[in-house]
PDB file of C-alpha atoms in Angstrom:
ATOM      1  CA  MET A   1     114.066 120.226 118.820  1.00  0.00           C
ATOM      2  CA  GLU A   2     115.208 116.900 120.276  1.00  0.00           C
ATOM      3  CA  THR A   3     114.803 114.169 117.652  1.00  0.00           C
ATOM      4  CA  ARG A   4     116.032 110.600 117.738  1.00  0.00           C
ATOM      5  CA  CYS A   5     118.534 109.821 114.962  1.00  0.00           C
ATOM      6  CA  GLU A   6     116.366 106.839 114.018  1.00  0.00           C
ATOM      7  CA  ASN A   7     113.474 109.189 113.162  1.00  0.00           C
ATOM      8  CA  CYS A   8     115.514 112.096 111.803  1.00  0.00           C
ATOM      9  CA  ILE A   9     114.862 112.825 108.136  1.00  0.00           C
ATOM     10  CA  VAL A  10     118.218 114.638 107.838  1.00  0.00           C
ATOM     11  CA  ARG A  11     120.247 111.415 108.083  1.00  0.00           C
ATOM     12  CA  GLN A  12     118.905 110.341 104.668  1.00  0.00           C
ATOM     13  CA  PHE A  13     121.307 112.917 103.187  1.00  0.00           C
ATOM     14  CA  ASN A  14     124.486 111.673 104.838  1.00  0.00           C
ATOM     15  CA  SER A  15     126.479 108.581 105.752  1.00  0.00           C
ATOM     16  CA  LEU A  16     124.369 107.892 108.864  1.00  0.00           C
ATOM     17  CA  ARG A  17     121.738 106.359 106.577  1.00  0.00           C
ATOM     18  CA  ALA A  18     123.970 103.262 106.299  1.00  0.00           C
ATOM     19  CA  MET A  19     123.813 102.574 110.055  1.00  0.00           C
ATOM     20  CA  ASN A  20     121.502  99.847 111.336  1.00  0.00           C
ATOM     21  CA  LYS A  21     118.852 100.438 114.032  1.00  0.00           C
ATOM     22  CA  GLU A  22     121.137  99.429 116.899  1.00  0.00           C
ATOM     23  CA  GLU A  23     123.985 101.686 115.725  1.00  0.00           C
ATOM     24  CA  LEU A  24     121.621 104.616 115.227  1.00  0.00           C
ATOM     25  CA  LYS A  25     120.187 104.064 118.693  1.00  0.00           C
ATOM     26  CA  ARG A  26     123.693 104.200 120.207  1.00  0.00           C
ATOM     27  CA  VAL A  27     124.535 107.370 118.293  1.00  0.00           C
ATOM     28  CA  SER A  28     121.218 108.918 119.276  1.00  0.00           C
ATOM     29  CA  ASP A  29     121.793 108.160 122.974  1.00  0.00           C
ATOM     30  CA  SER A  30     125.194 109.858 122.904  1.00  0.00           C
ATOM     31  CA  LYS A  31     124.515 112.890 120.674  1.00  0.00           C
ATOM     32  CA  VAL A  32     124.016 116.423 121.960  1.00  0.00           C
ATOM     33  CA  SER A  33     121.851 118.967 120.108  1.00  0.00           C
ATOM     34  CA  ARG A  34     123.141 122.519 119.970  1.00  0.00           C
ATOM     35  CA  LYS A  35     121.807 125.821 118.691  1.00  0.00           C
ATOM     36  CA  ILE A  36     124.482 127.957 117.016  1.00  0.00           C
ATOM     37  CA  LYS A  37     123.886 131.667 116.423  1.00  0.00           C
ATOM     38  CA  LYS A  38     124.783 133.328 113.112  1.00  0.00           C
ATOM     39  CA  GLY A  39     128.481 134.335 113.252  1.00  0.00           C
ATOM     40  CA  GLN A  40     129.365 131.788 115.948  1.00  0.00           C
ATOM     41  CA  ALA A  41     132.093 129.209 115.308  1.00  0.00           C
ATOM     42  CA  ILE A  42     131.275 125.497 115.501  1.00  0.00           C
ATOM     43  CA  PHE A  43     134.978 124.664 115.474  1.00  0.00           C
ATOM     44  CA  GLU A  44     138.227 126.435 114.604  1.00  0.00           C
ATOM     45  CA  GLU A  45     141.053 125.367 112.302  1.00  0.00           C
ATOM     46  CA  GLY A  46     143.678 123.360 114.224  1.00  0.00           C
ATOM     47  CA  GLU A  47     141.267 122.019 116.855  1.00  0.00           C
ATOM     48  CA  LYS A  48     141.192 118.331 117.771  1.00  0.00           C
ATOM     49  CA  LEU A  49     137.595 117.206 117.312  1.00  0.00           C
ATOM     50  CA  ASP A  50     136.033 114.720 119.724  1.00  0.00           C
ATOM     51  CA  GLY A  51     133.245 114.007 117.288  1.00  0.00           C
ATOM     52  CA  VAL A  52     131.359 115.148 114.197  1.00  0.00           C
ATOM     53  CA  TYR A  53     128.533 117.644 113.684  1.00  0.00           C
ATOM     54  CA  CYS A  54     125.382 116.779 111.781  1.00  0.00           C
ATOM     55  CA  VAL A  55     123.641 119.887 110.410  1.00  0.00           C
ATOM     56  CA  ARG A  56     119.907 119.777 111.176  1.00  0.00           C
ATOM     57  CA  ASP A  57     119.149 123.311 110.074  1.00  0.00           C
ATOM     58  CA  GLY A  58     120.953 126.406 108.819  1.00  0.00           C
ATOM     59  CA  VAL A  59     124.189 126.883 106.888  1.00  0.00           C
ATOM     60  CA  SER A  60     127.849 126.915 107.895  1.00  0.00           C
ATOM     61  CA  LYS A  61     130.850 128.256 105.960  1.00  0.00           C
ATOM     62  CA  LEU A  62     133.947 126.052 106.015  1.00  0.00           C
ATOM     63  CA  SER A  63     137.030 128.173 105.517  1.00  0.00           C
ATOM     64  CA  LYS A  64     140.798 128.116 105.701  1.00  0.00           C
ATOM     65  CA  LEU A  65     142.974 130.996 106.814  1.00  0.00           C
ATOM     66  CA  SER A  66     145.704 131.780 104.286  1.00  0.00           C
ATOM     67  CA  GLU A  67     149.208 133.109 104.986  1.00  0.00           C
ATOM     68  CA  ASN A  68     148.097 136.704 104.435  1.00  0.00           C
ATOM     69  CA  GLY A  69     145.337 136.370 107.026  1.00  0.00           C
ATOM     70  CA  LYS A  70     142.525 136.129 104.467  1.00  0.00           C
ATOM     71  CA  ASP A  71     139.773 133.553 104.757  1.00  0.00           C
ATOM     72  CA  GLN A  72     139.185 131.251 101.797  1.00  0.00           C
ATOM     73  CA  ILE A  73     135.706 129.737 101.982  1.00  0.00           C
ATOM     74  CA  VAL A  74     136.034 126.184 100.707  1.00  0.00           C
ATOM     75  CA  LYS A  75     132.433 125.073 101.026  1.00  0.00           C
ATOM     76  CA  LEU A  76     129.000 125.847 102.437  1.00  0.00           C
ATOM     77  CA  ALA A  77     127.549 123.015 104.527  1.00  0.00           C
ATOM     78  CA  SER A  78     123.781 122.903 104.926  1.00  0.00           C
ATOM     79  CA  LYS A  79     121.000 120.662 106.219  1.00  0.00           C
ATOM     80  CA  GLY A  80     121.921 116.989 106.184  1.00  0.00           C
ATOM     81  CA  GLU A  81     125.686 117.400 105.944  1.00  0.00           C
ATOM     82  CA  VAL A  82     128.117 115.941 108.449  1.00  0.00           C
ATOM     83  CA  ILE A  83     131.092 118.184 109.181  1.00  0.00           C
ATOM     84  CA  GLY A  84     134.356 117.225 110.856  1.00  0.00           C
ATOM     85  CA  GLN A  85     134.140 113.676 109.489  1.00  0.00           C
ATOM     86  CA  ARG A  86     137.518 113.673 107.740  1.00  0.00           C
ATOM     87  CA  SER A  87     139.286 114.936 110.833  1.00  0.00           C
ATOM     88  CA  VAL A  88     137.739 112.254 113.055  1.00  0.00           C
ATOM     89  CA  VAL A  89     138.384 109.390 110.615  1.00  0.00           C
ATOM     90  CA  ALA A  90     141.995 110.487 109.937  1.00  0.00           C
ATOM     91  CA  GLU A  91     142.587 111.296 113.636  1.00  0.00           C
ATOM     92  CA  GLU A  92     144.048 114.663 112.637  1.00  0.00           C
ATOM     93  CA  SER A  93     143.279 118.138 113.861  1.00  0.00           C
ATOM     94  CA  VAL A  94     140.688 119.836 111.691  1.00  0.00           C
ATOM     95  CA  ASN A  95     142.140 121.878 108.800  1.00  0.00           C
ATOM     96  CA  LEU A  96     139.127 124.173 108.318  1.00  0.00           C
ATOM     97  CA  SER A  97     137.048 126.461 110.522  1.00  0.00           C
ATOM     98  CA  ALA A  98     133.260 126.172 110.543  1.00  0.00           C
ATOM     99  CA  VAL A  99     131.251 129.339 111.244  1.00  0.00           C
ATOM    100  CA  ALA A 100     127.454 129.708 111.066  1.00  0.00           C
ATOM    101  CA  VAL A 101     126.242 132.046 108.288  1.00  0.00           C
ATOM    102  CA  SER A 102     122.661 131.703 109.531  1.00  0.00           C
ATOM    103  CA  ASP A 103     121.217 130.507 112.842  1.00  0.00           C
ATOM    104  CA  MET A 104     121.841 126.770 113.013  1.00  0.00           C
ATOM    105  CA  GLU A 105     120.806 123.600 114.764  1.00  0.00           C
ATOM    106  CA  VAL A 106     123.498 120.925 114.867  1.00  0.00           C
ATOM    107  CA  CYS A 107     123.837 117.569 116.574  1.00  0.00           C
ATOM    108  CA  PHE A 108     127.243 116.750 118.022  1.00  0.00           C
ATOM    109  CA  ILE A 109     128.004 113.025 117.727  1.00  0.00           C
ATOM    110  CA  PRO A 110     130.947 111.794 119.864  1.00  0.00           C
ATOM    111  CA  LYS A 111     133.569 110.050 117.769  1.00  0.00           C
ATOM    112  CA  GLU A 112     133.265 106.638 119.511  1.00  0.00           C
ATOM    113  CA  GLY A 113     129.927 106.032 117.793  1.00  0.00           C
ATOM    114  CA  ILE A 114     131.424 106.852 114.397  1.00  0.00           C
ATOM    115  CA  VAL A 115     134.765 105.043 114.796  1.00  0.00           C
ATOM    116  CA  ASN A 116     133.267 101.861 116.300  1.00  0.00           C
ATOM    117  CA  THR A 117     130.731 101.635 113.484  1.00  0.00           C
ATOM    118  CA  LEU A 118     133.500 102.105 110.883  1.00  0.00           C
ATOM    119  CA  HIS A 119     135.110  98.953 112.303  1.00  0.00           C
ATOM    120  CA  THR A 120     131.951  96.844 112.337  1.00  0.00           C
ATOM    121  CA  ASN A 121     129.717  98.010 109.476  1.00  0.00           C
ATOM    122  CA  PRO A 122     131.255  97.890 105.980  1.00  0.00           C
ATOM    123  CA  ASN A 123     128.204  99.655 104.452  1.00  0.00           C
ATOM    124  CA  PHE A 124     128.754 102.634 106.724  1.00  0.00           C
ATOM    125  CA  THR A 125     132.481 102.675 105.901  1.00  0.00           C
ATOM    126  CA  LEU A 126     131.626 102.713 102.196  1.00  0.00           C
ATOM    127  CA  GLU A 127     129.146 105.582 102.671  1.00  0.00           C
ATOM    128  CA  VAL A 128     131.761 107.636 104.555  1.00  0.00           C
ATOM    129  CA  LEU A 129     134.268 106.967 101.749  1.00  0.00           C
ATOM    130  CA  ARG A 130     131.688 108.012  99.152  1.00  0.00           C
ATOM    131  CA  HIS A 131     131.054 111.310 100.925  1.00  0.00           C
ATOM    132  CA  MET A 132     134.762 112.022 101.252  1.00  0.00           C
ATOM    133  CA  ALA A 133     135.311 111.184  97.579  1.00  0.00           C
ATOM    134  CA  HIS A 134     132.514 113.594  96.677  1.00  0.00           C
ATOM    135  CA  ASP A 135     134.161 116.344  98.779  1.00  0.00           C
ATOM    136  CA  LEU A 136     137.467 115.704  96.997  1.00  0.00           C
ATOM    137  CA  LYS A 137     135.778 115.962  93.611  1.00  0.00           C
ATOM    138  CA  GLU A 138     134.223 119.294  94.636  1.00  0.00           C
ATOM    139  CA  ALA A 139     137.627 120.511  95.823  1.00  0.00           C
ATOM    140  CA  ASP A 140     139.142 119.569  92.437  1.00  0.00           C
ATOM    141  CA  ASP A 141     136.421 121.566  90.655  1.00  0.00           C
ATOM    142  CA  VAL A 142     137.128 124.586  92.876  1.00  0.00           C
ATOM    143  CA  ILE A 143     140.860 124.436  92.030  1.00  0.00           C
ATOM    144  CA  VAL A 144     140.151 124.269  88.285  1.00  0.00           C
ATOM    145  CA  ASN A 145     137.616 127.116  88.560  1.00  0.00           C
ATOM    146  CA  MET A 146     140.087 129.302  90.434  1.00  0.00           C
ATOM    147  CA  SER A 147     142.741 128.885  87.777  1.00  0.00           C
ATOM    148  CA  GLN A 148     140.591 128.986  84.637  1.00  0.00           C
ATOM    149  CA  LYS A 149     137.688 131.338  85.350  1.00  0.00           C
ATOM    150  CA  THR A 150     137.790 135.096  85.805  1.00  0.00           C
ATOM    151  CA  VAL A 151     136.631 136.704  89.052  1.00  0.00           C
ATOM    152  CA  LYS A 152     133.462 137.911  87.256  1.00  0.00           C
ATOM    153  CA  GLN A 153     132.674 134.380  86.130  1.00  0.00           C
ATOM    154  CA  ARG A 154     133.268 133.022  89.626  1.00  0.00           C
ATOM    155  CA  ILE A 155     131.001 135.628  91.242  1.00  0.00           C
ATOM    156  CA  GLY A 156     128.282 134.904  88.664  1.00  0.00           C
ATOM    157  CA  GLU A 157     128.671 131.208  89.376  1.00  0.00           C
ATOM    158  CA  ALA A 158     128.461 131.817  93.138  1.00  0.00           C
ATOM    159  CA  PHE A 159     125.095 133.596  92.724  1.00  0.00           C
ATOM    160  CA  LEU A 160     123.727 130.793  90.530  1.00  0.00           C
ATOM    161  CA  TYR A 161     124.959 128.228  93.059  1.00  0.00           C
ATOM    162  CA  LEU A 162     123.218 130.096  95.915  1.00  0.00           C
ATOM    163  CA  LYS A 163     119.975 130.227  93.930  1.00  0.00           C
ATOM    164  CA  ASN A 164     120.059 126.560  92.874  1.00  0.00           C
ATOM    165  CA  ASN A 165     121.024 125.238  96.302  1.00  0.00           C
ATOM    166  CA  PHE A 166     119.225 127.529  98.728  1.00  0.00           C
ATOM    167  CA  GLY A 167     116.432 129.073  96.670  1.00  0.00           C
ATOM    168  CA  GLU A 168     114.824 132.522  96.600  1.00  0.00           C
ATOM    169  CA  ASP A 169     112.371 134.320  98.876  1.00  0.00           C
ATOM    170  CA  ASP A 170     108.976 135.679  97.761  1.00  0.00           C
ATOM    171  CA  ALA A 171     110.561 138.979  96.686  1.00  0.00           C
ATOM    172  CA  GLY A 172     113.007 137.155  94.390  1.00  0.00           C
ATOM    173  CA  PHE A 173     116.079 137.645  96.582  1.00  0.00           C
ATOM    174  CA  LEU A 174     118.497 134.802  97.354  1.00  0.00           C
ATOM    175  CA  LYS A 175     117.403 133.093 100.577  1.00  0.00           C
ATOM    176  CA  LEU A 176     120.942 132.711 101.851  1.00  0.00           C
ATOM    177  CA  THR A 177     122.389 136.185 102.359  1.00  0.00           C
ATOM    178  CA  LEU A 178     126.182 136.299 102.361  1.00  0.00           C
ATOM    179  CA  SER A 179     128.130 139.440 103.192  1.00  0.00           C
ATOM    180  CA  ARG A 180     130.174 141.001 100.377  1.00  0.00           C
ATOM    181  CA  GLU A 181     133.267 139.830 102.246  1.00  0.00           C
ATOM    182  CA  ASP A 182     131.984 136.239 102.340  1.00  0.00           C
ATOM    183  CA  ILE A 183     131.222 136.306  98.603  1.00  0.00           C
ATOM    184  CA  ALA A 184     134.775 137.601  97.997  1.00  0.00           C
ATOM    185  CA  ASN A 185     136.127 134.796 100.203  1.00  0.00           C
ATOM    186  CA  VAL A 186     134.142 132.177  98.292  1.00  0.00           C
ATOM    187  CA  VAL A 187     135.565 133.247  94.925  1.00  0.00           C
ATOM    188  CA  GLY A 188     139.037 134.191  96.174  1.00  0.00           C
ATOM    189  CA  THR A 189     139.193 137.908  95.493  1.00  0.00           C
ATOM    190  CA  ALA A 190     139.411 141.210  97.387  1.00  0.00           C
ATOM    191  CA  THR A 191     136.186 142.567  98.912  1.00  0.00           C
ATOM    192  CA  GLU A 192     136.621 145.820  96.908  1.00  0.00           C
ATOM    193  CA  SER A 193     136.729 143.914  93.595  1.00  0.00           C
ATOM    194  CA  CYS A 194     133.671 141.954  94.647  1.00  0.00           C
ATOM    195  CA  ILE A 195     131.715 145.150  95.424  1.00  0.00           C
ATOM    196  CA  ARG A 196     132.783 146.657  92.089  1.00  0.00           C
ATOM    197  CA  ILE A 197     131.675 143.590  90.098  1.00  0.00           C
ATOM    198  CA  ILE A 198     128.332 143.410  91.929  1.00  0.00           C
ATOM    199  CA  SER A 199     127.548 147.016  90.993  1.00  0.00           C
ATOM    200  CA  GLU A 200     128.571 146.257  87.394  1.00  0.00           C
ATOM    201  CA  PHE A 201     126.170 143.262  87.381  1.00  0.00           C
ATOM    202  CA  LYS A 202     123.444 145.587  88.694  1.00  0.00           C
ATOM    203  CA  LYS A 203     124.057 148.160  85.940  1.00  0.00           C
ATOM    204  CA  LYS A 204     123.852 145.416  83.312  1.00  0.00           C
ATOM    205  CA  GLY A 205     120.555 144.201  84.773  1.00  0.00           C
ATOM    206  CA  PHE A 206     121.867 140.726  85.717  1.00  0.00           C
ATOM    207  CA  ILE A 207     120.954 141.180  89.382  1.00  0.00           C
ATOM    208  CA  LYS A 208     119.128 143.453  91.814  1.00  0.00           C
ATOM    209  CA  ALA A 209     120.370 144.362  95.283  1.00  0.00           C
ATOM    210  CA  SER A 210     118.819 145.732  98.443  1.00  0.00           C
ATOM    211  CA  GLY A 211     121.221 146.183 101.343  1.00  0.00           C
ATOM    212  CA  LYS A 212     123.039 142.854 101.649  1.00  0.00           C
ATOM    213  CA  LYS A 213     120.337 141.004  99.731  1.00  0.00           C
ATOM    214  CA  ILE A 214     120.890 140.001  96.115  1.00  0.00           C
ATOM    215  CA  GLY A 215     118.390 138.705  93.572  1.00  0.00           C
ATOM    216  CA  ILE A 216     119.017 137.281  90.117  1.00  0.00           C
ATOM    217  CA  LEU A 217     117.101 139.147  87.379  1.00  0.00           C
ATOM    218  CA  ASP A 218     118.629 137.626  84.237  1.00  0.00           C
ATOM    219  CA  GLN A 219     119.681 134.061  84.897  1.00  0.00           C
ATOM    220  CA  LYS A 220     120.485 133.323  81.256  1.00  0.00           C
ATOM    221  CA  ALA A 221     122.833 136.326  80.905  1.00  0.00           C
ATOM    222  CA  LEU A 222     124.597 135.307  84.119  1.00  0.00           C
ATOM    223  CA  GLN A 223     124.903 131.700  82.938  1.00  0.00           C
ATOM    224  CA  ASP A 224     126.266 132.843  79.561  1.00  0.00           C
ATOM    225  CA  LEU A 225     128.891 134.937  81.357  1.00  0.00           C
ATOM    226  CA  VAL A 226     129.893 131.949  83.501  1.00  0.00           C
ATOM    227  CA  ASP A 227     130.085 129.687  80.426  1.00  0.00           C
ATOM    228  CA  GLY A 228     132.257 132.252  78.641  1.00  0.00           C
ATOM    229  CA  PHE A 229     129.822 133.311  75.908  1.00  0.00           C
TER     230      PHE A 229
END
């Protein structure tokens, strides 16, 4: 499991790729690899983070607790993503919780390595800015989706997103299995509504379901629904 950051393929997907050999060596010497079990928290909303987490394997849900005690899942972070970056750079407590939705391997990188490199390597600073800008853009899209798309459209979109980003298994089910509650928390609706819409999608032949697993049967019909046709 132990891999040097210099040799780790995952860093190609995140801001660490802009570090030079020396910087990577320092980060690698200070990082700690951790295995996180499905359902375990990596960090909780409101915590002060002493570093960032680089996802080597598995998927984490980043969510915010609303006033009424409901979780809103803001994003799914998978292999290659660095989480907790904004909090460390802004020196603020983290405003989201991160919980594993599958078994995970993460590397914890103490913040010194990140902050020192921000001061000395402009390429790294630019990469971090780029990633944060991308996250902001995604957040903007989520806000627009929430206000302009129906719950059905958002659930359809969530399934297409899961297929395009995480793929399907040999039986044609989505590889990443989310609970009905998680799907509801991604699209911002009640679990009951989510269950109702899923069974409607099944009746229409858009999807198939087996236990928690869901598979897309008619991608075009689902896409048409999402696009409002």
